Short mmCIF file of C-alpha atoms in Angstrom, two decimals:
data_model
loop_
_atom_site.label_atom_id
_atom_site.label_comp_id
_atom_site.label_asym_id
_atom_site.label_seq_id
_atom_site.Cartn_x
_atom_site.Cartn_y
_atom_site.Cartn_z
CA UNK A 1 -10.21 1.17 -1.57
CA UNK A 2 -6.60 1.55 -0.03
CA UNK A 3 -5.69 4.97 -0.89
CA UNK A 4 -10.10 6.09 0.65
CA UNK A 5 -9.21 4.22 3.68
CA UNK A 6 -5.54 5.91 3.66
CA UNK A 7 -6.63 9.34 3.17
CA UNK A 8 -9.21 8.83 5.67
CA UNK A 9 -7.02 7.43 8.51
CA UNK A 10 -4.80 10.64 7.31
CA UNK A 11 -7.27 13.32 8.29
CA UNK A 12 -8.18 11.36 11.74
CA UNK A 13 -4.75 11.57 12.92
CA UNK A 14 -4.21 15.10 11.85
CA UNK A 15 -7.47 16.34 13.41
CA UNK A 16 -7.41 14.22 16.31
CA UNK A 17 -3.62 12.31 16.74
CA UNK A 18 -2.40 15.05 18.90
CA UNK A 19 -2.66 17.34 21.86
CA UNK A 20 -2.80 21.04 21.22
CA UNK A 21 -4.78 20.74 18.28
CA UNK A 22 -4.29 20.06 14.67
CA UNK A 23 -0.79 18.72 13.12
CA UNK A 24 -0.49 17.81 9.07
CA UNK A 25 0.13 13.66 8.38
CA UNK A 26 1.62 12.85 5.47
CA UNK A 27 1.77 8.71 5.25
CA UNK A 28 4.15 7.90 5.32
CA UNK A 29 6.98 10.49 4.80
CA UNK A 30 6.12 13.18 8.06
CA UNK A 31 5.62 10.23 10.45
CA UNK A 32 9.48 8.48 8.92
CA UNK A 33 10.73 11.87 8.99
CA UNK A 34 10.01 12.95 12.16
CA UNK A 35 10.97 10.52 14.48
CA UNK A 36 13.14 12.86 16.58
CA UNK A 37 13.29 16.48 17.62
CA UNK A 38 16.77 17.10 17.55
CA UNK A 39 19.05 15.32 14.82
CA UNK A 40 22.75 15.20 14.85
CA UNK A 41 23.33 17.02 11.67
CA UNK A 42 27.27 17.92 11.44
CA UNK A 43 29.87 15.89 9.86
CA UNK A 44 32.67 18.52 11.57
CA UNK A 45 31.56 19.06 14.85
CA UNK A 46 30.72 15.92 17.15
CA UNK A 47 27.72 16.52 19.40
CA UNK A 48 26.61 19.51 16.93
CA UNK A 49 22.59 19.21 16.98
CA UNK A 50 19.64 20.56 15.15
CA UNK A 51 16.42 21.15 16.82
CA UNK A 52 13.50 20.64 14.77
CA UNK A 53 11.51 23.07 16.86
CA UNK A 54 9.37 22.58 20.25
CA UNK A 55 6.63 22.44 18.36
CA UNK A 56 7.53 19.52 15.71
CA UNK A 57 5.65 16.31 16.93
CA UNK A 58 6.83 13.01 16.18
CA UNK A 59 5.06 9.81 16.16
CA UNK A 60 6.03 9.25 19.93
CA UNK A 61 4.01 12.22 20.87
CA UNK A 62 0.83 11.16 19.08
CA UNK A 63 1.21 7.77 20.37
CA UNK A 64 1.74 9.30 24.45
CA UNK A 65 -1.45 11.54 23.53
CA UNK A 66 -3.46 8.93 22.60
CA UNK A 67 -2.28 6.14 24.97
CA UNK A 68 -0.70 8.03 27.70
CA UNK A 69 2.18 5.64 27.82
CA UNK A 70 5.96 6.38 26.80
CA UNK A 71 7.71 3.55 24.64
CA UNK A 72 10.15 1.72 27.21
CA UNK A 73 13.72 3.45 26.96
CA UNK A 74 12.21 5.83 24.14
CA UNK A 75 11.91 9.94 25.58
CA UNK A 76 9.66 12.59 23.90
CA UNK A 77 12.60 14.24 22.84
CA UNK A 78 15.54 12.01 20.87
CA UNK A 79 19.07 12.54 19.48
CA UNK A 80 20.26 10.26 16.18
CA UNK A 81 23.90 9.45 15.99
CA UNK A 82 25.89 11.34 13.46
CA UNK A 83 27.40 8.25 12.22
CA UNK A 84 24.83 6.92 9.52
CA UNK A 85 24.92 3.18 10.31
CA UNK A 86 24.69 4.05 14.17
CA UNK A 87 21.36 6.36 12.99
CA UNK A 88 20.03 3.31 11.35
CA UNK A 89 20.83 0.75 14.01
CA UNK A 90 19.07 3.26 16.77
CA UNK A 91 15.84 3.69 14.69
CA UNK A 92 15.57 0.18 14.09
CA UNK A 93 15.70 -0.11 17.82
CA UNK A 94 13.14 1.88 18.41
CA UNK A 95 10.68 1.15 15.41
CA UNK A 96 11.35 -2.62 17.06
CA UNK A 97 9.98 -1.15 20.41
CA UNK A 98 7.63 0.62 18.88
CA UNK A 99 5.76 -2.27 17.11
CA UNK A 100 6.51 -4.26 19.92
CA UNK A 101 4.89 -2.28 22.50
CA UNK A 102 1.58 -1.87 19.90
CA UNK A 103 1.53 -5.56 19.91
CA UNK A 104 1.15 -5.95 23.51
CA UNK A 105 -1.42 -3.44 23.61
CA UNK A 106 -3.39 -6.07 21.00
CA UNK A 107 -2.36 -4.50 17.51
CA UNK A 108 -1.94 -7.30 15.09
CA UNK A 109 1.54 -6.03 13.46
CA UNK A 110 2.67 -9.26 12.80
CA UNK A 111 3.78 -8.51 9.33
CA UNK A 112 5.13 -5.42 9.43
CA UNK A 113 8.60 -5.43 10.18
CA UNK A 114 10.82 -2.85 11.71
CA UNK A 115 12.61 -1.60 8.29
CA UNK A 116 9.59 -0.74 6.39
CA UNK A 117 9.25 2.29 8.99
CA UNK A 118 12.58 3.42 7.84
CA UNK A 119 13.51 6.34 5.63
CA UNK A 120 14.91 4.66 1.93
CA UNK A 121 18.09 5.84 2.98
CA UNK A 122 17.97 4.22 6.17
CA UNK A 123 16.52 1.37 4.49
CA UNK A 124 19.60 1.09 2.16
CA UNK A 125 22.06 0.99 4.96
CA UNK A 126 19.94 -1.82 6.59
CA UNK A 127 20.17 -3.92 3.28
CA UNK A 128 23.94 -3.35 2.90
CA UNK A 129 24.75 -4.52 7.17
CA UNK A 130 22.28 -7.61 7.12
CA UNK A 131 23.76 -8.92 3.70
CA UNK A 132 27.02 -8.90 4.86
CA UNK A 133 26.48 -10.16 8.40
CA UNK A 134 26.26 -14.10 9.03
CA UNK A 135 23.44 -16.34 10.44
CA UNK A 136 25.59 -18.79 11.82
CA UNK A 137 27.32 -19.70 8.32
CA UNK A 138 24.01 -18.80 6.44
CA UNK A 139 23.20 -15.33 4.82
CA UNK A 140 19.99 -14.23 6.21
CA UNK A 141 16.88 -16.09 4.53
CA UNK A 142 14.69 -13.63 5.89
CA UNK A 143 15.70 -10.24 4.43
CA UNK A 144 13.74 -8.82 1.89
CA UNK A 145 15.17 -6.43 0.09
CA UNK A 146 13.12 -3.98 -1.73
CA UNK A 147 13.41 -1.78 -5.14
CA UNK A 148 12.82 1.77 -4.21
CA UNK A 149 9.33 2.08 -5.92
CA UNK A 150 8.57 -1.28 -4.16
CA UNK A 151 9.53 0.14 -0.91
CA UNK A 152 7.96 3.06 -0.87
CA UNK A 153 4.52 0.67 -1.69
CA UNK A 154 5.54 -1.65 1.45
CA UNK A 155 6.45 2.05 3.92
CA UNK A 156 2.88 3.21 3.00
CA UNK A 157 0.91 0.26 3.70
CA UNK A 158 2.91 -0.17 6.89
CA UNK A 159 2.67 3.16 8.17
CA UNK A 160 -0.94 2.96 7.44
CA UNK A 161 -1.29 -0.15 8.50
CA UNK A 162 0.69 1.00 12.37
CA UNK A 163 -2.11 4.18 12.17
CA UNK A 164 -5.21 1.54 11.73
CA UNK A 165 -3.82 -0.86 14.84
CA UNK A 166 -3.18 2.29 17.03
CA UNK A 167 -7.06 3.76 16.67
CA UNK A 168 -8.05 -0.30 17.08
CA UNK A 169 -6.13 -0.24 20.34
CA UNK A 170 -6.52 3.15 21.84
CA UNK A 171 -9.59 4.93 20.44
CA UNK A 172 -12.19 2.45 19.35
CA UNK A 173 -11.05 0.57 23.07
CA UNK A 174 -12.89 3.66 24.59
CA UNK A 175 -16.32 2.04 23.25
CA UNK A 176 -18.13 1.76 26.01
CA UNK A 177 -19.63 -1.67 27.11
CA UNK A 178 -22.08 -1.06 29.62
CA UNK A 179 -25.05 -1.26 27.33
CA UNK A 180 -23.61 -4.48 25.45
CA UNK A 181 -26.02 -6.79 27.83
CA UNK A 182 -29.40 -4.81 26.77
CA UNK A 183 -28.73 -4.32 23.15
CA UNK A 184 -30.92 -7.64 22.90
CA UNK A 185 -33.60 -6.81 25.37
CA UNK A 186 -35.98 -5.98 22.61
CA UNK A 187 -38.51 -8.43 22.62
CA UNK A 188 -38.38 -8.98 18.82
CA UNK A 189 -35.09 -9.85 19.10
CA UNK A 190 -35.12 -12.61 21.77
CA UNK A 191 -34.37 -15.60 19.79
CA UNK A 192 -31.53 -14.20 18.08
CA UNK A 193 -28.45 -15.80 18.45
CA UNK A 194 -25.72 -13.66 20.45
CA UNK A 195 -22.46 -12.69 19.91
CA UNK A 196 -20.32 -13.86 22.77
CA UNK A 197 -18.16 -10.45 24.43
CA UNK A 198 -15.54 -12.73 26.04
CA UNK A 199 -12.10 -11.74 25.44
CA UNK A 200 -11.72 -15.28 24.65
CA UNK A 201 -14.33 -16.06 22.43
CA UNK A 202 -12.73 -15.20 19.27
CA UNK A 203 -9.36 -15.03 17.09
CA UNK A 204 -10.54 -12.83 14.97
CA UNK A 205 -12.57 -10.21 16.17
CA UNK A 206 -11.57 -7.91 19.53
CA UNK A 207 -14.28 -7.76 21.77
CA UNK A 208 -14.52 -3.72 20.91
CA UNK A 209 -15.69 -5.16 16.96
CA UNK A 210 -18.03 -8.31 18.46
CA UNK A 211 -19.71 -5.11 20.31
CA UNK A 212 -20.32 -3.45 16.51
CA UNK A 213 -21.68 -6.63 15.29
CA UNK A 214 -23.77 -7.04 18.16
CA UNK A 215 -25.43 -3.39 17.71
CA UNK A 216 -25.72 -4.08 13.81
CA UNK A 217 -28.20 -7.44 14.45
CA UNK A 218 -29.74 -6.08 17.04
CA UNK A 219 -30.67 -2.94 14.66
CA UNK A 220 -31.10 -5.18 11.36
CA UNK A 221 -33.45 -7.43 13.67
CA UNK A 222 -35.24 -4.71 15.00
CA UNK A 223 -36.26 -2.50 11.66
CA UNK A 224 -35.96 -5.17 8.86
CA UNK A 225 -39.93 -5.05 9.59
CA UNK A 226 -40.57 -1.14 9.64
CA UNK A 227 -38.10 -0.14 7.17
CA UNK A 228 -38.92 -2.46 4.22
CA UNK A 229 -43.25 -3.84 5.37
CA UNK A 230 -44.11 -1.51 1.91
CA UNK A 231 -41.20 -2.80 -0.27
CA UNK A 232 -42.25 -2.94 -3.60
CA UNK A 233 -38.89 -5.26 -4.35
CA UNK A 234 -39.19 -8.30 -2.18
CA UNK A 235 -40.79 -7.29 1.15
CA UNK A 236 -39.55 -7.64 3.96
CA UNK A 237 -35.73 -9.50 4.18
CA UNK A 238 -35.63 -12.28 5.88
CA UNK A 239 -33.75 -12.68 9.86
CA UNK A 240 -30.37 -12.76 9.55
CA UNK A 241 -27.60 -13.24 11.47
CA UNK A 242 -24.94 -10.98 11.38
CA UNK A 243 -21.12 -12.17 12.00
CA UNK A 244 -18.62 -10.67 10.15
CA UNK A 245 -18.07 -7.05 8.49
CA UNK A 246 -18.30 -8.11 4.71
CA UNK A 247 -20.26 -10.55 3.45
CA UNK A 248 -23.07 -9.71 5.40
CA UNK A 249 -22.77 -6.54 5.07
CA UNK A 250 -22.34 -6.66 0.81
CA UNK A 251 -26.12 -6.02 0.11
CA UNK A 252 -26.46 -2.77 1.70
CA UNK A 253 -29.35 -3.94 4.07
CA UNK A 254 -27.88 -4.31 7.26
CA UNK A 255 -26.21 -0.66 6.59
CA UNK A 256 -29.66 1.38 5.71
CA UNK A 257 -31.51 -0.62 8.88
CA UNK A 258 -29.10 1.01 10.91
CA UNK A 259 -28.93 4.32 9.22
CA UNK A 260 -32.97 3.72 9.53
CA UNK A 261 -32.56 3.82 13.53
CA UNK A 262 -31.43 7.14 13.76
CA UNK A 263 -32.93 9.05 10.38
CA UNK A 264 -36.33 6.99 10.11
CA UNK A 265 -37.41 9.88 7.60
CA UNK A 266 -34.71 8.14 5.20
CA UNK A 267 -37.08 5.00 4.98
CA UNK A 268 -39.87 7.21 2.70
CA UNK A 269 -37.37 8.87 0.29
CA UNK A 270 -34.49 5.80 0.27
CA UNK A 271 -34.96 2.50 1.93
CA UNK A 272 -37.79 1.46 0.58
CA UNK A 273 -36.53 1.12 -2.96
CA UNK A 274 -34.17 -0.94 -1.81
CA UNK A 275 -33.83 -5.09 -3.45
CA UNK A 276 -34.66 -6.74 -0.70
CA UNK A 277 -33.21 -10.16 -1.76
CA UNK A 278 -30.73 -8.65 -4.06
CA UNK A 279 -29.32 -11.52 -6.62
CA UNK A 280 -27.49 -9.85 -9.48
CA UNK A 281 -24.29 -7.29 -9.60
CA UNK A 282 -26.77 -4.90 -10.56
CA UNK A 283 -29.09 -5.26 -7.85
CA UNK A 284 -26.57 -4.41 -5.61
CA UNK A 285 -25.16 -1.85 -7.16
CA UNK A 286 -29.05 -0.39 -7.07
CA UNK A 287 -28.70 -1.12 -3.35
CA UNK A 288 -25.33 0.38 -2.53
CA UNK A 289 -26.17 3.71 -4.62
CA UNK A 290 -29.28 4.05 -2.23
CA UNK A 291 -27.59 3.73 0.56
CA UNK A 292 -24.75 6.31 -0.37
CA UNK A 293 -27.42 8.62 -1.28
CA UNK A 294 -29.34 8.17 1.96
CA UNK A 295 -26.19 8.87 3.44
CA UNK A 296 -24.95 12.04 1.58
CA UNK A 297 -28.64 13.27 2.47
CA UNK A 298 -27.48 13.33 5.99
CA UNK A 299 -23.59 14.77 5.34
CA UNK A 300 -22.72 11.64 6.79
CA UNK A 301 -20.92 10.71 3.38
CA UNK A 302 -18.75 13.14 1.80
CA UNK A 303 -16.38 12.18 -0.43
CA UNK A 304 -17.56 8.41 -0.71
CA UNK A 305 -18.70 7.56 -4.02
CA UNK A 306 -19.62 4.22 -5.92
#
């Protein structure tokens, strides 16, 4: 499940994470690697600098592109200290501001720390300063320090982790909400319970993903009759309500009613050999398999698989 949902967050941002078209993602090495276009490289000359190239985009530039907001005290274009510690020190700076400034926006980043956005290198050099600096008279309790192999595990889930909170934040955001009030204006769907849009209303859920739960009851409510009324395996499935994005969604119903909405000719050839009150593994198994078949029917699958 993590490496699907990492290569697919990996071909979003490289299709879509930047202005002037495409740019390659690798998670997490490119976005660690290029944090800066021009790199104090020389060990002889102080000041020397390389230049990656105009065209090498860093993680800064995706984030202006997709936000249109510059990290506070952070340019488009940076220089890294020659001095390795200094390098360090500056990137945990900014990797700081970075998650930081994604937090305010409403990322939940609370447990990713600035260090696991590091290079291993830079990494190593963070290890060695914090154990030998002081808390007081205490060492540090809060330091974890990493084997490389377990490092590299923690810098991919971070990375991907940073790339999930940033399309939360600044692409699904663009949702819009005008419609949110008539979703229930059905008349079959009158007596469902609603799910409140107030900022407020939850700690769990943004308002953006109480939106998607509101359109998937609404739909559910709304074609549970038409899609399954010549079942064969346990008519129609009884009202539901919808609040959360696995549990209720396990069975595969609530998925093919609103694949149902918009490719009714699916409900013939698919849907309607579809456990309606699935009970066993195998049942929905049966279920799931439909409903990746109904959806490779439609291209609107390719490369899932069961």
């Amino acid at each position: 499940f993590f490496q699907k949902t990492l290569t697919a967050i990996k071909n979003w941002f490289t299709l879509f994470g930047w202005s002037k078209g495409q740019n390659p993602v690798s998670i997490p090495y490119s976005l660690r690697r290029d944090v800066c276009k021009d790199q104090m490289t020389s060990s002889q000359e102080k000041g020397f600098k390389k230049t990656l190239g105009k065209d090498t985009k860093t993680v800064y530039d995706m984030l202006f592109h997709l936000s249109g907001q510059l990290l506070p005290g952070i340019s488009l274009s940076q220089s890294l200290p020659l001095d390795p510690i200094e390098r360090m020190l500056q990137l945990h700076s900014q990797h700081s501001t970075f998650l930081s400034f994604l937090v305010s926006q409403g990322a939940c980043l609370s447990h990713v720390m600035p260090e696991f956005l590091l290079e291993p290198d830079d990494y190593k050099n963070w290890i060695k300063v914090r154990t030998v600096q002081k808390v007081g008279w205490r060492v540090d309790k809060h330091l974890f320090i990493l084997e490389n192999s377990a490092f590299e595990t923690m810098s991919k889930r971070a990375w991907t982790d940073v790339l999930l909170q940033i399309y939360k934040v600044f692409v699904l955001q663009r949702v819009s909400s005008h419609n949110i009030t008539d979703l229930f204006s059905l008349e079959n769907v009158q007596n469902m319970p609603r799910i409140k849009s107030e900022p407020l209303s939850s700690n769990i859920y943004s308002t953006y993903e109480r939106t998607i739960l509101t359109w998937l009851n609404k739909h559910y409510e709304s074609n549970r009759n038409t899609v399954w009324k010549d079942c064969q395996k346990g008519g129609v499935p009884p009202m539901r309500w919808i609040v959360n994005f696995d549990r209720d969604l396990l069975d595969g119903l609530v998925l093919a009613a609103q694949l149902a909405a918009y490719c009714p000719y699916l409900i013939a050839t698919h849907f309607v050999r579809m456990y309606t009150n699935p009970r066993t593994p195998a049942q929905f198994l049966h279920n799931c398999l439909i409903l990746v078949n109904a959806m490779h029917a439609v291209s609107l699958a390719t490369g899932i698989k069961v």
